[in-house]
Tab-separated table of C-alpha atoms in Angstrom:
chain	number	residue	atom	x	y	z
A	1494	MET	CA	-35.928	5.404	-21.663
A	1495	ALA	CA	-32.875	6.689	-19.811
A	1496	ASN	CA	-30.415	4.219	-18.428
A	1497	ALA	CA	-30.474	3.834	-14.659
A	1498	PRO	CA	-27.279	5.033	-12.966
A	1499	LYS	CA	-24.817	2.336	-12.050
A	1500	THR	CA	-24.470	1.586	-8.389
A	1501	THR	CA	-21.631	0.008	-6.532
A	1502	SER	CA	-22.231	-3.686	-5.963
A	1503	PRO	CA	-22.763	-4.929	-2.371
A	1504	ALA	CA	-19.544	-6.956	-2.664
A	1505	LYS	CA	-17.561	-3.835	-3.556
A	1506	GLN	CA	-19.213	-1.830	-0.759
A	1507	GLU	CA	-18.455	-4.574	1.754
A	1508	SER	CA	-14.862	-4.751	0.556
A	1509	GLY	CA	-14.499	-0.982	0.868
A	1510	ASN	CA	-15.960	-0.950	4.382
A	1511	SER	CA	-13.737	-3.816	5.491
A	1512	GLY	CA	-10.716	-2.013	4.032
A	1513	SER	CA	-11.529	1.159	5.995
A	1514	LEU	CA	-12.055	-0.872	9.167
A	1515	PHE	CA	-8.731	-2.625	8.644
A	1516	ALA	CA	-6.922	0.696	8.174
A	1517	SER	CA	-8.463	2.198	11.323
A	1518	LEU	CA	-7.721	-0.857	13.474
A	1519	ALA	CA	-4.198	-1.213	12.067
A	1520	ILE	CA	-3.312	2.400	12.935
A	1521	ILE	CA	-4.648	2.089	16.481
A	1522	ILE	CA	-2.987	-1.284	17.106
A	1523	CYS	CA	0.379	-0.091	15.744
A	1524	PHE	CA	0.431	2.861	18.137
A	1525	ILE	CA	-0.580	0.614	21.058
A	1526	VAL	CA	2.156	-1.901	20.204
A	1527	GLY	CA	4.635	0.968	19.817
A	1528	PHE	CA	3.829	2.205	23.330
A	1529	ILE	CA	4.048	-1.311	24.807
A	1530	VAL	CA	7.441	-1.922	23.196
A	1531	TRP	CA	8.754	1.437	24.414
A	1532	LYS	CA	7.350	1.187	27.930
A	1533	TYR	CA	7.805	-2.485	28.817
A	1534	VAL	CA	10.590	-3.732	26.523
A	1535	MET	CA	12.867	-0.724	26.196
A	1536	GLY	CA	11.852	0.554	29.615
A	1537	ALA	CA	12.389	-2.788	31.384
A	1538	PRO	CA	14.262	-2.301	34.694
A	1539	SER	CA	16.939	-4.787	33.578
A	1540	ASN	CA	18.132	-2.207	31.026
A	1541	PHE	CA	19.080	0.383	33.643
A	1542	GLN	CA	21.456	0.882	36.527
A	1543	GLU	CA	20.051	-0.323	39.842
A	1544	GLY	CA	16.960	-1.562	37.972
A	1545	ASN	CA	15.470	1.928	37.846
A	1546	PRO	CA	14.341	3.276	34.463
A	1547	GLU	CA	14.979	6.805	35.761
A	1548	ASN	CA	18.688	6.031	36.022
A	1549	GLN	CA	21.200	5.843	33.196
A	1550	PRO	CA	21.016	2.756	30.955
A	1551	LEU	CA	23.600	0.027	31.476
A	1552	GLN	CA	26.826	0.372	29.543
A	1553	GLY	CA	26.175	-0.490	25.902
A	1554	ASN	CA	22.444	-1.106	26.459
A	1555	TYR	CA	20.783	0.423	23.392
A	1556	LEU	CA	17.231	-0.393	24.486
A	1557	GLY	CA	17.649	1.770	27.548
A	1558	MET	CA	19.192	4.549	25.471
A	1559	VAL	CA	16.219	4.534	23.088
A	1560	TYR	CA	13.802	4.516	26.028
A	1561	HIS	CA	15.398	7.696	27.339
A	1562	ALA	CA	14.877	9.330	23.946
A	1563	GLY	CA	11.470	10.393	25.179
A	1564	ALA	CA	7.744	10.078	24.488
A	1565	VAL	CA	8.188	10.651	20.736
A	1566	VAL	CA	9.782	7.198	20.450
A	1567	PRO	CA	6.556	5.139	20.809
A	1568	VAL	CA	4.938	7.327	18.144
A	1569	LEU	CA	7.852	6.682	15.783
A	1570	ILE	CA	7.728	2.951	16.517
A	1571	GLY	CA	4.005	2.983	15.738
A	1572	LEU	CA	4.634	4.798	12.438
A	1573	PHE	CA	7.369	2.334	11.487
A	1574	LEU	CA	5.087	-0.606	12.244
A	1575	MET	CA	2.357	0.995	10.128
A	1576	VAL	CA	4.671	1.083	7.115
A	1577	TRP	CA	5.288	-2.655	7.516
A	1578	VAL	CA	1.637	-3.554	8.093
A	1579	PHE	CA	0.231	-1.555	5.173
A	1580	SER	CA	3.032	-2.631	2.834
A	1581	ILE	CA	2.432	-6.323	3.551
A	1582	GLU	CA	-1.329	-5.846	3.185
A	1583	ARG	CA	-0.878	-4.156	-0.214
A	1584	PHE	CA	1.510	-6.869	-1.397
A	1585	ILE	CA	-1.110	-9.508	-0.585
A	1586	VAL	CA	-3.905	-7.596	-2.351
A	1587	ILE	CA	-1.830	-6.810	-5.454
A	1588	ASN	CA	-0.568	-10.378	-5.768
A	1589	LYS	CA	-4.147	-11.615	-5.477
A	1590	ALA	CA	-5.211	-9.149	-8.182
A	1591	SER	CA	-2.498	-10.520	-10.474
A	1592	GLY	CA	-4.189	-13.917	-10.450
A	1593	THR	CA	-2.953	-17.464	-10.185
A	1594	GLY	CA	-0.318	-17.296	-12.920
A	1595	ASN	CA	2.197	-14.896	-14.457
A	1596	VAL	CA	0.321	-11.832	-15.734
A	1597	GLY	CA	2.589	-11.296	-18.730
A	1598	ASN	CA	2.225	-14.879	-19.937
A	1599	PHE	CA	-1.535	-14.725	-19.388
A	1600	VAL	CA	-1.928	-11.533	-21.435
A	1601	ARG	CA	0.189	-12.901	-24.281
A	1602	LYS	CA	-1.827	-16.111	-24.331
A	1603	VAL	CA	-5.110	-14.203	-24.398
A	1604	GLN	CA	-3.833	-11.999	-27.230
A	1605	VAL	CA	-2.997	-15.069	-29.326
A	1606	LEU	CA	-6.452	-16.537	-28.670
A	1607	ILE	CA	-8.194	-13.254	-29.494
A	1608	ASN	CA	-6.250	-12.843	-32.730
A	1609	GLY	CA	-7.215	-16.418	-33.646
A	1610	GLY	CA	-10.895	-15.725	-32.956
A	1611	ASN	CA	-11.011	-18.137	-29.985
A	1612	ILE	CA	-13.038	-15.851	-27.735
A	1613	ASP	CA	-14.629	-18.630	-25.664
A	1614	THR	CA	-11.222	-20.180	-24.994
A	1615	ALA	CA	-9.884	-16.761	-23.970
A	1616	ILE	CA	-12.796	-16.367	-21.536
A	1617	ALA	CA	-12.010	-19.795	-20.095
A	1618	GLU	CA	-8.392	-18.678	-19.583
A	1619	CYS	CA	-9.675	-15.642	-17.674
A	1620	ASP	CA	-11.696	-17.941	-15.410
A	1621	LYS	CA	-8.557	-19.981	-14.699
A	1622	GLN	CA	-6.338	-16.930	-14.129
A	1623	LYS	CA	-8.738	-15.045	-11.805
A	1624	GLY	CA	-7.787	-11.701	-10.282
A	1625	SER	CA	-8.471	-8.106	-11.302
A	1626	VAL	CA	-6.630	-8.268	-14.624
A	1627	ALA	CA	-8.556	-11.371	-15.690
A	1628	ASN	CA	-11.843	-9.802	-14.545
A	1629	VAL	CA	-11.328	-6.734	-16.723
A	1630	ILE	CA	-10.280	-8.750	-19.773
A	1631	LYS	CA	-13.191	-11.149	-19.307
A	1632	ALA	CA	-15.637	-8.229	-19.185
A	1633	GLY	CA	-14.219	-6.971	-22.487
A	1634	LEU	CA	-14.464	-10.418	-24.081
A	1635	LEU	CA	-18.064	-10.903	-22.943
A	1636	LYS	CA	-18.950	-7.533	-24.443
A	1637	TYR	CA	-17.118	-8.608	-27.613
A	1638	LYS	CA	-19.371	-11.676	-27.849
A	1639	ASP	CA	-22.463	-9.636	-27.092
A	1640	VAL	CA	-21.920	-7.051	-29.835
A	1641	SER	CA	-20.735	-9.692	-32.285
A	1642	ALA	CA	-24.007	-11.583	-31.862
A	1643	ASN	CA	-25.975	-8.430	-32.717
A	1644	THR	CA	-25.293	-7.976	-36.425
A	1645	GLY	CA	-27.463	-4.853	-36.604
A	1646	LEU	CA	-25.020	-2.749	-34.555
A	1647	ASP	CA	-22.622	-0.311	-36.177
A	1648	ALA	CA	-19.022	-1.666	-36.046
A	1649	GLU	CA	-17.534	1.612	-34.860
A	1650	LYS	CA	-20.110	2.036	-32.089
A	1651	SER	CA	-19.617	-1.602	-31.067
A	1652	ALA	CA	-15.851	-1.084	-30.748
A	1653	VAL	CA	-16.520	1.984	-28.593
A	1654	ALA	CA	-18.926	-0.076	-26.451
A	1655	ILE	CA	-16.241	-2.727	-25.877
A	1656	GLN	CA	-13.695	-0.056	-24.929
A	1657	LYS	CA	-16.176	1.568	-22.555
A	1658	GLU	CA	-16.919	-1.773	-20.884
A	1659	ILE	CA	-13.202	-2.360	-20.304
A	1660	GLU	CA	-12.737	1.153	-18.902
A	1661	GLU	CA	-15.727	0.855	-16.561
A	1662	THR	CA	-14.574	-2.516	-15.225
A	1663	THR	CA	-11.065	-1.132	-14.761
A	1664	ALA	CA	-12.506	1.829	-12.842
A	1665	LEU	CA	-14.139	-0.644	-10.437
A	1666	GLU	CA	-11.090	-2.857	-9.984
A	1667	MET	CA	-8.179	-0.399	-9.753
A	1668	PRO	CA	-9.289	1.654	-6.711
A	1669	MET	CA	-9.124	-1.512	-4.608
A	1670	LEU	CA	-5.472	-1.916	-5.591
A	1671	GLU	CA	-4.596	1.674	-4.722
A	1672	LYS	CA	-6.488	1.675	-1.423
A	1673	ASN	CA	-4.277	2.445	1.627
A	1674	LEU	CA	-1.380	3.574	-0.586
A	1675	ASN	CA	-2.218	7.100	0.565
A	1676	VAL	CA	-1.435	5.977	4.125
A	1677	ILE	CA	2.074	4.883	3.093
A	1678	ALA	CA	2.542	8.114	1.126
A	1679	THR	CA	1.487	10.139	4.180
A	1680	LEU	CA	3.931	8.253	6.401
A	1681	VAL	CA	6.777	9.511	4.207
A	1682	SER	CA	6.187	13.043	5.490
A	1683	ILE	CA	4.914	12.213	8.965
A	1684	GLY	CA	7.932	10.018	9.763
A	1685	THR	CA	10.360	12.824	8.985
A	1686	LEU	CA	8.330	15.485	10.776
A	1687	THR	CA	7.852	13.349	13.897
A	1688	GLY	CA	11.574	12.589	13.963
A	1689	LEU	CA	12.243	16.328	13.648
A	1690	LEU	CA	9.886	16.980	16.556
A	1691	GLY	CA	11.864	14.501	18.662
A	1692	THR	CA	15.081	16.188	17.560
A	1693	VAL	CA	13.812	19.584	18.672
A	1694	THR	CA	12.646	18.313	22.074
A	1695	GLY	CA	15.991	16.600	22.582
A	1696	MET	CA	17.934	19.751	21.737
A	1697	ILE	CA	15.735	21.760	24.097
A	1698	LYS	CA	16.749	19.392	26.898
A	1699	ALA	CA	20.400	19.626	25.866
A	1700	PHE	CA	20.414	23.425	25.874
A	1701	SER	CA	18.509	23.556	29.152
A	1702	ALA	CA	21.330	21.501	30.673
A	1703	LEU	CA	23.854	24.039	29.401
A	1704	ALA	CA	21.753	26.930	30.715
A	1705	THR	CA	21.913	25.798	34.337
A	1706	GLY	CA	24.014	27.846	36.678
A	1707	GLY	CA	27.507	26.556	37.400
A	1708	ALA	CA	28.794	23.424	35.701
A	1709	PRO	CA	26.449	21.959	33.030
A	1710	ASP	CA	24.571	18.811	33.939
A	1711	SER	CA	26.535	16.332	31.828
A	1712	ALA	CA	23.968	13.525	32.207
A	1713	LYS	CA	21.089	15.765	31.157
A	1714	LEU	CA	23.143	17.130	28.273
A	1715	ALA	CA	23.995	13.620	27.077
A	1716	ASN	CA	20.347	12.526	27.357
A	1717	GLY	CA	19.175	15.513	25.348
A	1718	ILE	CA	21.664	14.923	22.529
A	1719	SER	CA	20.916	11.190	22.564
A	1720	GLU	CA	17.172	11.866	22.336
A	1721	ALA	CA	17.681	14.200	19.389
A	1722	LEU	CA	19.861	11.774	17.437
A	1723	ILE	CA	17.746	8.673	18.122
A	1724	ASN	CA	14.535	10.402	17.078
A	1725	THR	CA	16.192	11.781	13.951
A	1726	ALA	CA	17.477	8.351	12.935
A	1727	THR	CA	14.147	6.627	13.593
A	1728	GLY	CA	12.170	9.265	11.682
A	1729	ILE	CA	14.510	9.086	8.679
A	1730	ALA	CA	14.404	5.273	8.700
A	1731	THR	CA	10.588	5.314	8.731
A	1732	SER	CA	10.354	7.784	5.856
A	1733	THR	CA	12.997	5.979	3.801
A	1734	PHE	CA	11.271	2.620	4.144
A	1735	ALA	CA	7.906	4.205	3.318
A	1736	ILE	CA	9.314	5.790	0.121
A	1737	VAL	CA	10.849	2.492	-1.023
A	1738	MET	CA	7.676	0.493	-0.384
A	1739	TYR	CA	5.434	3.107	-1.999
A	1740	ASN	CA	7.523	3.097	-5.179
A	1741	ILE	CA	7.603	-0.706	-5.322
A	1742	LEU	CA	3.846	-0.996	-4.856
A	1743	THR	CA	2.984	1.715	-7.396
A	1744	ALA	CA	5.296	0.032	-9.906
A	1745	LYS	CA	3.396	-3.237	-9.426
A	1746	ILE	CA	0.058	-1.486	-9.939
A	1747	ASP	CA	1.374	0.279	-13.049
A	1748	LYS	CA	2.431	-3.092	-14.444
A	1749	LEU	CA	-1.084	-4.481	-13.933
A	1750	THR	CA	-2.605	-1.389	-15.526
A	1751	TYR	CA	-0.322	-1.738	-18.536
A	1752	SER	CA	-1.327	-5.393	-18.900
A	1753	ILE	CA	-5.007	-4.431	-18.859
A	1754	ASP	CA	-4.460	-1.685	-21.433
A	1755	GLU	CA	-2.477	-4.020	-23.661
A	1756	ALA	CA	-5.115	-6.761	-23.612
A	1757	GLY	CA	-7.966	-4.259	-23.978
A	1758	PHE	CA	-6.325	-2.718	-27.034
A	1759	SER	CA	-5.999	-6.168	-28.599
A	1760	ILE	CA	-9.691	-6.915	-28.017
A	1761	VAL	CA	-10.854	-3.653	-29.586
A	1762	GLN	CA	-8.441	-3.854	-32.515
A	1763	THR	CA	-9.373	-7.463	-33.262
A	1764	TYR	CA	-13.071	-6.601	-33.278
A	1765	ALA	CA	-12.478	-3.608	-35.545
A	1766	ALA	CA	-10.387	-5.701	-37.958
A	1767	ASN	CA	-12.989	-8.485	-38.151
A	1768	HIS	CA	-16.018	-6.189	-38.557
A	1769	LYS	CA	-14.987	-3.696	-41.200
């Protein structure tokens, strides 16, 4: 009789749906907050001469200068906020996946218990550690006990079954860690391109001021150059922060993956050594 195909558990489906909902709401809220900050904080009348946002900003007032950088600014603020929001969210998820204690110490302790044949104690340690790493290792240990209890199974096939169980559990756990990392990766490019768009619009305004008949409009020229530079700086800052956070988060995930591989290898090798 053929095995029924595996289906995603309701808990995993619910987690995936909630993650997608969070991402959608976070993007919308960040853009709304970006517009509010630009319009009502940077564009507050107190930042401008005669209390009119259409006038020049007060001397040394950077909020007013950024406000005059144009409509690209709230988009850039929204993108910058998105990098923060998704980075913090990933940090929380990855730290939760690591469990309650240090992952390295946990893996070393489990390896010692496995090598000593204390499988039940190792499973108990997984229950105390919790998290994705512990879940994967526990699945491998439970499979170890299952195949060990069935003396009629071939040792080589049993070792393969343990390895497959670890790989399947890893395949269920790891996508949750990598979820929303693609958003941060996308922001690396979008931040730069949006800043470049603001730069181009600012330079268009600057050159249009030079193209007027007679003496150039110095205020319009200054506003155009200011808009270009502010948008460039904000776009570069967004992309830089996104690159740094993406690399930090992927390094954390790689560390967890290595810990899983290390513990899984120990489980399989111990079984193979004890069932020759």
